[in-house]
XYZ file of C-alpha atoms in Angstrom:
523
model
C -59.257 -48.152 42.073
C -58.245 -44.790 41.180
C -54.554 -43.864 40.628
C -53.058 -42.189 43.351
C -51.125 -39.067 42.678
C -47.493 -40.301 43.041
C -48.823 -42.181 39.829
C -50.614 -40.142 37.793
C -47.102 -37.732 37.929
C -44.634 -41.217 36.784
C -47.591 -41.635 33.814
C -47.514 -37.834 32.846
C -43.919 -37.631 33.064
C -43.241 -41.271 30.960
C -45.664 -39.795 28.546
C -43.624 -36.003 28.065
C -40.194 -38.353 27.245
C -41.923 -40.792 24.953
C -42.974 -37.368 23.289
C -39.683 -35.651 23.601
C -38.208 -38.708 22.134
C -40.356 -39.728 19.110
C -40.093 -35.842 17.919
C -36.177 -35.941 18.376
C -36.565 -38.877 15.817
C -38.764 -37.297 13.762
C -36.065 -34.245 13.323
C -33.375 -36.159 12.782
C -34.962 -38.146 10.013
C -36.401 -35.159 8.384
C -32.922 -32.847 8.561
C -31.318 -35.938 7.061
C -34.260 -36.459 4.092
C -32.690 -32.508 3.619
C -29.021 -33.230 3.377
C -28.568 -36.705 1.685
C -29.496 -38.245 -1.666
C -32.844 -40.556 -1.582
C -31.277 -44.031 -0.099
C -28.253 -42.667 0.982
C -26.983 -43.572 4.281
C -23.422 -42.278 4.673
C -22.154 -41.912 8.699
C -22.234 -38.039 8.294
C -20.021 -37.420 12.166
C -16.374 -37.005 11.071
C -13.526 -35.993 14.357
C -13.067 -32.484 13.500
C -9.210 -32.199 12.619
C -7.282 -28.698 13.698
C -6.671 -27.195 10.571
C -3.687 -24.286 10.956
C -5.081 -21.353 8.820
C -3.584 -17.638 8.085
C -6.749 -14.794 8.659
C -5.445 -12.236 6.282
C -4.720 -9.137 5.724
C -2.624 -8.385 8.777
C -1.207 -5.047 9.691
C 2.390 -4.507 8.623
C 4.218 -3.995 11.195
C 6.762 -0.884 11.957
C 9.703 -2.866 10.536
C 8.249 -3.824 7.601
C 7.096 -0.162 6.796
C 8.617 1.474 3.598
C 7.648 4.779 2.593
C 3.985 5.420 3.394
C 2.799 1.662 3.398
C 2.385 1.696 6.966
C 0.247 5.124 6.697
C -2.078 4.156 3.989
C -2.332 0.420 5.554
C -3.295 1.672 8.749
C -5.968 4.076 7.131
C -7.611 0.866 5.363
C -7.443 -1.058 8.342
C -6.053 -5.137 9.194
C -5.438 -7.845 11.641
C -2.576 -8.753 13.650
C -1.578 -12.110 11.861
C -3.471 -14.931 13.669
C -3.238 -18.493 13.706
C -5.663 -20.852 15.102
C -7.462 -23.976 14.890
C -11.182 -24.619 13.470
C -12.232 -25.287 16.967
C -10.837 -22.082 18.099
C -12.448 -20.226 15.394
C -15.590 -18.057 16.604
C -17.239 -15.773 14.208
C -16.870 -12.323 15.210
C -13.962 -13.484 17.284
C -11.781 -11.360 14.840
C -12.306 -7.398 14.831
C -11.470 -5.448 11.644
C -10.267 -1.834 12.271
C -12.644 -0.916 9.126
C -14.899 -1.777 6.819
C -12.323 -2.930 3.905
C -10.782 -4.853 6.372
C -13.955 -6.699 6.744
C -14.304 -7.001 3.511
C -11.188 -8.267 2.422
C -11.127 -11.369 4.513
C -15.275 -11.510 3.832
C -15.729 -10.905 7.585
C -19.037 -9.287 6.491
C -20.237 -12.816 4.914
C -22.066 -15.591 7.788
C -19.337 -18.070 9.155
C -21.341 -21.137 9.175
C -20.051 -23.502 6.355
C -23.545 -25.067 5.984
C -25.592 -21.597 6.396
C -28.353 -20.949 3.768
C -26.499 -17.691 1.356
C -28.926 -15.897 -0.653
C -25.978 -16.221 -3.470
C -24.352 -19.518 -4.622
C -20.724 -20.468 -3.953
C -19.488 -19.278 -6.965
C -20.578 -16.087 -7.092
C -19.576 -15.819 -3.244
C -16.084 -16.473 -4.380
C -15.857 -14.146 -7.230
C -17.178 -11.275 -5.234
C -14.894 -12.009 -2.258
C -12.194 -11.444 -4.930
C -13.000 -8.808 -6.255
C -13.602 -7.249 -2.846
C -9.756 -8.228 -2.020
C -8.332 -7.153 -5.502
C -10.355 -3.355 -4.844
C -9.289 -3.321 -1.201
C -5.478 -4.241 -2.229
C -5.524 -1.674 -4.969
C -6.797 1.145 -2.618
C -3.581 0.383 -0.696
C -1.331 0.608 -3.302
C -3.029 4.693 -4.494
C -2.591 5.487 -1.003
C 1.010 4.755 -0.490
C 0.904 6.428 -4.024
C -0.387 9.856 -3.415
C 1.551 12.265 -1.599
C 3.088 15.365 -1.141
C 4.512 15.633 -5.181
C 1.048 16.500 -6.270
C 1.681 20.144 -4.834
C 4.037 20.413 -7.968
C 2.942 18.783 -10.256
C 0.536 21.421 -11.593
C 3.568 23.871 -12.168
C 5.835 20.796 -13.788
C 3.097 20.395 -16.216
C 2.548 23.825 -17.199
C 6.225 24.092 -18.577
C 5.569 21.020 -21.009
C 1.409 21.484 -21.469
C -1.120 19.414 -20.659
C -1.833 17.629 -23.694
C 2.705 16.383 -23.599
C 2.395 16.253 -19.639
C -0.612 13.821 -19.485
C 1.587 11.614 -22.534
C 4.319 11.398 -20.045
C 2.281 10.492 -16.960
C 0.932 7.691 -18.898
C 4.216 6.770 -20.102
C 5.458 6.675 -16.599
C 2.717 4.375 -15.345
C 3.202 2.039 -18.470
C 6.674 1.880 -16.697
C 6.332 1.315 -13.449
C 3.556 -1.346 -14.088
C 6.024 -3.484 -15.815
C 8.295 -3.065 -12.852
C 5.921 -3.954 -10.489
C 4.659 -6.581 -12.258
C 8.301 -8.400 -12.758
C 8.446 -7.920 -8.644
C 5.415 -9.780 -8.258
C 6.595 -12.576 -10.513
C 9.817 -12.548 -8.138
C 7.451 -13.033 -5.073
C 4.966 -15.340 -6.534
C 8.038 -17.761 -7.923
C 9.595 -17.299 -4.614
C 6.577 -18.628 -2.645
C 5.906 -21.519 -5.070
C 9.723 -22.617 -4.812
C 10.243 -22.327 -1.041
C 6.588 -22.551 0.000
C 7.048 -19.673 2.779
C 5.942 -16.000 2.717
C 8.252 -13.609 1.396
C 9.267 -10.665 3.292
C 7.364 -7.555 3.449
C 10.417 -5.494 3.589
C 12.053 -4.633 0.190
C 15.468 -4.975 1.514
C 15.135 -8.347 3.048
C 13.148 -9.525 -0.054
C 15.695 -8.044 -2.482
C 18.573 -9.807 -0.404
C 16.833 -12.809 -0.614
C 16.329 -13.023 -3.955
C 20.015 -12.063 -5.034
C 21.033 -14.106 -2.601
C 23.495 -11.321 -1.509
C 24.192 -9.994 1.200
C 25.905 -7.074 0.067
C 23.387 -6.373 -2.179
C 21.090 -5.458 1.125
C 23.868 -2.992 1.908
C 23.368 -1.321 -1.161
C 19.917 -1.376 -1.412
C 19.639 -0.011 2.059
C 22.073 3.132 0.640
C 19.867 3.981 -2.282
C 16.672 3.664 -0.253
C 18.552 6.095 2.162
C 19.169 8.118 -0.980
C 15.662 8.493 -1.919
C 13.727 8.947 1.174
C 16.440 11.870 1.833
C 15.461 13.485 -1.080
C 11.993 13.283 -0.519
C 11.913 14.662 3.011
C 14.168 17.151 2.051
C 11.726 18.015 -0.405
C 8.808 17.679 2.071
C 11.094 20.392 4.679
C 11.311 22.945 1.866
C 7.463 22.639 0.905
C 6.547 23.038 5.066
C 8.812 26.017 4.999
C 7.693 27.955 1.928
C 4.324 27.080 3.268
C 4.241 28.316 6.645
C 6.139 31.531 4.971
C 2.990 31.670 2.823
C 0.447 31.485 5.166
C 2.143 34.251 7.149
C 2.368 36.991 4.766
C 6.091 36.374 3.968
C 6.871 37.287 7.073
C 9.240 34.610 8.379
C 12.268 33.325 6.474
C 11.277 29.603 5.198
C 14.389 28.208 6.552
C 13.305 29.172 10.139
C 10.119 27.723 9.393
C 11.565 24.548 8.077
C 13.928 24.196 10.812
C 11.250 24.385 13.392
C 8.828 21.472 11.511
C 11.800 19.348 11.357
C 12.589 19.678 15.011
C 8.813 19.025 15.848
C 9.238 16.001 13.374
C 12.589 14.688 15.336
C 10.404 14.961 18.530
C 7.735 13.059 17.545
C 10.306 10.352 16.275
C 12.002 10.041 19.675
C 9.204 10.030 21.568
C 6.466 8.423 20.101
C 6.089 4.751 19.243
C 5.977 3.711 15.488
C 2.267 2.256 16.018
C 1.306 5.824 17.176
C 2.746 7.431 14.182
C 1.384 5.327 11.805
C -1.982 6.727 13.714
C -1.343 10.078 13.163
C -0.122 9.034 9.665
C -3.423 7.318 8.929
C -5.615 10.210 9.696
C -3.436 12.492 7.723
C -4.226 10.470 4.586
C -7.563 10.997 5.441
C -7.537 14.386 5.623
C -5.375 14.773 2.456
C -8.054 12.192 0.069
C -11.121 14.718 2.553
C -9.423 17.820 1.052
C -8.188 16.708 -2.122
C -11.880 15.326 -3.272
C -13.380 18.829 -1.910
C -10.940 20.662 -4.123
C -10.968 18.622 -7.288
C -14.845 18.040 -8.027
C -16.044 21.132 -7.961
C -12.523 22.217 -9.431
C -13.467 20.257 -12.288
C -16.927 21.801 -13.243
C -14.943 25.443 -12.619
C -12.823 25.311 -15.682
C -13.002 28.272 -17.736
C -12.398 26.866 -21.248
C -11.528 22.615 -20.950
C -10.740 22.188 -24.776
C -8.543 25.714 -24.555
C -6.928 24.089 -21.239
C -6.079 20.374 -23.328
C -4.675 22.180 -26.276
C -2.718 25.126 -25.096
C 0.688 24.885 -25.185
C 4.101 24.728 -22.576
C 5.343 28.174 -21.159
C 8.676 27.032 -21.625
C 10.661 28.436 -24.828
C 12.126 24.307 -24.956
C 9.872 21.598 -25.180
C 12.802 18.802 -25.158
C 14.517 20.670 -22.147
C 11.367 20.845 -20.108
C 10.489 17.072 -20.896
C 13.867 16.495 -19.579
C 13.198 18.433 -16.509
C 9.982 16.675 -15.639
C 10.285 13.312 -16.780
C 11.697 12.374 -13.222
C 9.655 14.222 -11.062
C 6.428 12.369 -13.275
C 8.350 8.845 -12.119
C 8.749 9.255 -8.849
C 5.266 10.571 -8.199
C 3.882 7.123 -9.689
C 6.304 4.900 -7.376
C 4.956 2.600 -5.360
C 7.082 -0.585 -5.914
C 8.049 -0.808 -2.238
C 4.891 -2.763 -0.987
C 4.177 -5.192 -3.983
C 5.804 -8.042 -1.525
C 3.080 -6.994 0.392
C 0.172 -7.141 -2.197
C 1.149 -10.619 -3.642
C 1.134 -11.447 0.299
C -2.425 -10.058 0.659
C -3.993 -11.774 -2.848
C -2.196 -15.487 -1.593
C -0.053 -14.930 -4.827
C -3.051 -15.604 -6.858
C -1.500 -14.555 -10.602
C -4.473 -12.827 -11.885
C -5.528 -10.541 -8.546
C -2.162 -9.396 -7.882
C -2.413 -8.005 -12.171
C -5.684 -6.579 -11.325
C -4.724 -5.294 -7.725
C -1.596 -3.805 -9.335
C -2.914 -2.167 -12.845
C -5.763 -0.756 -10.908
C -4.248 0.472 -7.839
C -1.353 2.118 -9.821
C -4.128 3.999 -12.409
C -5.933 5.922 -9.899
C -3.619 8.150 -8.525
C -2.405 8.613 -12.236
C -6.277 9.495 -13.614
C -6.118 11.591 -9.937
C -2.951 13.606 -11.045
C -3.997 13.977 -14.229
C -7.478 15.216 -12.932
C -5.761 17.591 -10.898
C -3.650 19.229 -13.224
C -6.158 19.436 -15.958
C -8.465 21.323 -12.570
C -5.410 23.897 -11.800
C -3.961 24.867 -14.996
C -7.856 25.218 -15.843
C -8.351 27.956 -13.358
C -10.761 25.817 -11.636
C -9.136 25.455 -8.347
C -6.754 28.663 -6.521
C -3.557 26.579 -4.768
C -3.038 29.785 -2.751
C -3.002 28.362 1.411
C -4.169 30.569 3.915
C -7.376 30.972 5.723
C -9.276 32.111 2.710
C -8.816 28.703 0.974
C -9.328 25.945 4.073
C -9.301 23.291 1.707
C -5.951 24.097 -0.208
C -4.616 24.752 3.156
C -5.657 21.284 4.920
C -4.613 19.653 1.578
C -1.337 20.786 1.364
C -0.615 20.462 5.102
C -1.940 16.795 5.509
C 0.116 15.817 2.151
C 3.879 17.570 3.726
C 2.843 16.148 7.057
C 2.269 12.718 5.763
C 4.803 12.341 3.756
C 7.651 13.393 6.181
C 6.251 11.613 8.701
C 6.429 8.635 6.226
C 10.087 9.326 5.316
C 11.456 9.841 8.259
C 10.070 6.720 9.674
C 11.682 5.125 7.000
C 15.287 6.295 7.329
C 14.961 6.030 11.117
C 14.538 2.457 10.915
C 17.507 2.031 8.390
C 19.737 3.755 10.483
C 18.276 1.899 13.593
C 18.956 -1.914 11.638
C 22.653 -0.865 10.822
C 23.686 -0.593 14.760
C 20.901 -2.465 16.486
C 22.709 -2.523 20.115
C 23.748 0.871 20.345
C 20.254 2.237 18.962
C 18.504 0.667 22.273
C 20.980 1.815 23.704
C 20.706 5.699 23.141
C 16.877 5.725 22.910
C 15.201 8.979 25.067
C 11.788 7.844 24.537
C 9.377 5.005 23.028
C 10.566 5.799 19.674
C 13.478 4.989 17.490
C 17.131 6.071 18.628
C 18.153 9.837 19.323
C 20.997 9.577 16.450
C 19.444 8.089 13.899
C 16.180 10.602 14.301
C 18.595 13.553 13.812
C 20.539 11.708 11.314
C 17.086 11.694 9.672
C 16.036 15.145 9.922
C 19.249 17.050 10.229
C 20.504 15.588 6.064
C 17.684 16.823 4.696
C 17.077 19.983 6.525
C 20.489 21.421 5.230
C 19.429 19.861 1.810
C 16.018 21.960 2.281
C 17.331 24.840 3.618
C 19.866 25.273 0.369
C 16.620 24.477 -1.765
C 15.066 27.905 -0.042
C 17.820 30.067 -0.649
C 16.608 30.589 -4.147
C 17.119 26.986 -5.858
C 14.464 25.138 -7.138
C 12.441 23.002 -4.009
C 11.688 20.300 -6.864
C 15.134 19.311 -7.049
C 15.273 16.727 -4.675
C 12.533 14.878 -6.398
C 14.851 15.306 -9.979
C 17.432 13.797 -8.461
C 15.584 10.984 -6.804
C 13.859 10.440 -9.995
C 16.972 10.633 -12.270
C 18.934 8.234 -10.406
C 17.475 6.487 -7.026
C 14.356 4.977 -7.640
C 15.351 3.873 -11.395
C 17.938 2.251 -9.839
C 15.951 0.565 -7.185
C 12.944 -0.180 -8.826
C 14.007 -0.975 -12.475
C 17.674 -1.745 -12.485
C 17.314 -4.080 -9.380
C 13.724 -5.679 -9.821
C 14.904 -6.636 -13.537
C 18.475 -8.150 -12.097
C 15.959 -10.637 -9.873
C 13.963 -11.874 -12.368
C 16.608 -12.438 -14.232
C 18.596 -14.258 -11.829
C 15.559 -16.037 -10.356
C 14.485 -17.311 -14.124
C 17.403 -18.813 -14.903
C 17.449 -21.021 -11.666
C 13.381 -21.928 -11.872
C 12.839 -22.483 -15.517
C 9.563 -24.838 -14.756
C 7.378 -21.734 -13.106
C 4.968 -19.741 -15.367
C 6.292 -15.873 -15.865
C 4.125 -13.336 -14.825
C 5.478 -10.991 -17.380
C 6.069 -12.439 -21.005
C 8.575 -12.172 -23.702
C 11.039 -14.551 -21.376
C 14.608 -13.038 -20.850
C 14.052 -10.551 -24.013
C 11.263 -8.480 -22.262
C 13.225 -7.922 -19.188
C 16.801 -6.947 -21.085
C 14.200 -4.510 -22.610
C 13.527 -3.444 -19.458
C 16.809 -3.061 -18.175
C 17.755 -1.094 -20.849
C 15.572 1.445 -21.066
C 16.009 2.314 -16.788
C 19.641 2.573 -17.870
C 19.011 4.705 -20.977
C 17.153 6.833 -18.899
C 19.424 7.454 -15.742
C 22.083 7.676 -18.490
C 20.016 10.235 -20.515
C 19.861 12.086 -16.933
C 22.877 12.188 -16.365
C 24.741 13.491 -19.285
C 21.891 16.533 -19.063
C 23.035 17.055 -15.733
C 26.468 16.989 -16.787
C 25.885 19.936 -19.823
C 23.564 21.825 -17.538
C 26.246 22.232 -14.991
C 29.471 22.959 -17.513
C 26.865 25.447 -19.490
């Protein structure tokens, strides 16, 4: 009797899951011949546990900004901070804003534990730190570089090249040290408490003294310098825009119209939409100042001549004097190392690296672009026949009192929180502490035009403020914080003898400064 053809379909279809079935066995064996030792029979199903997990770097937010960190963060990209679980974890869930974003957290690498790698663990790991240590140290030259290198050419030429480029080095020697007894402040401070330490510099300072006065006056002195540095910034827009107009206009006008432009922007813009127009300005200032330098280079007349010639000032000690703080407060950039020990998971030997690195380019930059102008190689005259100069010296005054004023703003903002929401006009921070911002320094600048010297607000930021708050008060927490955690390993060595050293020669210094001060003004 022949099948009928109800049953020929329940024999074909028995036959397709007896198939179905004895190759599901067959891949199971074979996947685990793959993955286990011969004779090994271990129950390989484990209950996924939620692990709570950090995706880092994040983006700073406004509060924490200090200086340009914000700027030159938001150029290289980050993440909000996220939390999550494994299970909520999906690769490409998370969306750098750039490519060294993506790199940093190794975005770029496959997120599948057990995915085949063309490289072994090992060498996964060491490139995925030195991908964080390069991106970290790219951070730290851009909060570096700023408007200052506009003078610096003419600083140098008073002392020479040859003396100039011995004091730039000497500067970065110093503010290395500093910002490597900072990092040993925040690494110890994470291993003691086992929390993140504040991105701010005030908050972390406060912490770390344990004062609360001693935010008070750290807040003043910050206020000190960022006042001197926009008032610096005003007086560079104003002798600019008076230079690109044939001398036409009186600086002062000039300056007094940028700053009101500036005060608008800070009452009526958020902060994340000036740290966007912040972030392309640092791109067009590292655009220009690359177009400008490398051919600059190849255009010096006579590079040995250039080295070797000496100062055009009849005093080599008195022009030393002069520059030595404007050559220090170019290489600052002590504000965001709470940051950068953040970023590198206080990892000892990438926040070094990070740190050494990030703080050498912009000196092998400055030094580059002296050795370029007093060479003849590049013209600093602005105006439509140099578009490069021009954009260069724009994007670095723009930047950086966009930068500062963004700064104070907030200070003045966290002293009377209430009445600053209360008197806001726009999105942005509070009317009076935006013209408390810009109105200080714009009388400050507009005295600078009437003849003085515009560098002088960077002297006396350099002679006094950021000594103060980034060598006298960095040593006074490691010292304080050594003495009460004797069983952590110092970053910096020589134990409490290195850091007196340390202390002493900041004070020697703003000492030094002042008593020249002192004779310059009786003489």
């Amino acid at each position: 009797k022949k099948p009928s053809v109800v049953t020929k379909k329940r024999r074909k279809k028995k036959t397709m899951k007896a198939m179905r079935t004895t190759s599901l066995v067959t891949l199971l064996v074979t996947a685990n011949a793959f993955q286990s030792p011969v004779g090994e029979r271990r129950d390989r199903v484990r209950p996924r546990q939620p692990v709570e997990r950090t995706l880092e770097p994040w983006r700073l937010s406004p509060s924490d900004n200090e200086g340009s960190l914000g700027l030159s963060n938001s150029l290289l990209g980050g993440f909000g901070s996220i939390k999550a679980s494994q299970d909520d974890i999906v690769p490409g869930s998370s969306r750098p804003s750039s490519t060294l974003s993506a790199v940093a957290i190794g975005s770029l690498d496959s997120a599948e534990p057990n995915s085949q790698s063309l490289i072994s663990d090992d060498a996964g790991v060491r490139i995925r730190g030195l991908q964080q240590v390069l991106t970290t140290a790219l951070l730290i030259t851009g909060n570096t570089v700023g408007a200052s290198a506009l003078v610096l050419p003419e600083v140098a030429s008073h002392t020479g090249f040859a003396v100039s480029t011995g004091m730039l080095g000497a500067a970065y020697v110093v503010n290395l040290i500093s910002g490597l007894v900072l990092a040993e402040v925040a690494i110890k401070q994470h291993e003691a408490h086992g929390e993140d330490v504040q991105s701010s510099f005030k908050e972390f300072a406060e912490t770390s003294l344990e004062s609360p006065s001693a935010a008070s006056a750290i807040s003043a002195v910050s206020l000190f310098i960022n006042m001197c540095v926009m008032a610096f910034d005003l007086s560079k827009a104003g002798s600019l825009g008076s230079d690109m107009m044939g001398h036409s206009v009186d600086p002062a006008i000039l300056a007094g119209g940028f700053g009101a432009i500036m005060a608008g922007l800070g009452v009526t813009q958020s902060s994340e939409k000036l740290s966007g127009v912040g972030s392309c300005m640092v791109a067009v200032l590292f655009t220009a100042f690359a177009s400008l330098l490398v051919p600059g280079l190849a255009q010096v007349h006579d590079p040995l001549g250039t080295i070797l010639a000496p100062g055009t000032s009849s005093s080599l000690l008195d022009s030393m004097t002069e520059a030595a703080p404007i050559f220090l407060t170019t290489l600052i950039y002590q504000n965001i190392v709470p940051s950068v020990t953040k970023i590198l998971d206080y990892d000892r030997q990438k926040t070094t690296a990070a740190i050494a690195l990030g703080s050498f380019l912009p000196l092998a930059m400055y030094v580059a672009w002296c050795f370029a102008v007093m060479g003849g190689g590049v013209d600093t005259h602005v105006g439509l026949g140099s578009p490069c100069m021009t954009a260069f010296s724009l994007a670095a005054v723009f930047g950086s009192t966009l930068g500062s004023l963004m700064s104070i703003s907030e200070e003045l903002d966290s002293f009377g929180k209430k009445m600053s929401e209360s008197m806001k006009v726009g999105k942005g921070y509070s009317l009076p502490s935006v013209l408390g911002a810009v109105g200080v320094p714009l009388a400050i600048a507009c005295y600078l035009l009437q003849g003085a010297d515009g560098s002088e607000a960077l002297k006396i930021s350099g002679s006094f403020g950021s000594p103060l708050l980034y060598g006298i008060v960095p040593v006074l927490m490691a010292w304080t914080q050594r003495q009460k955690l004797e069983g952590l390993e110092n970053l910096v060595p020589g134990g409490m003898g290195s850091l007196g050293l340390v202390g002493a020669a900041f004070g020697a210094f703003m000492m030094n400064e002042g008593v020249t001060n002192v004779m310059h003004m009786l003489s």
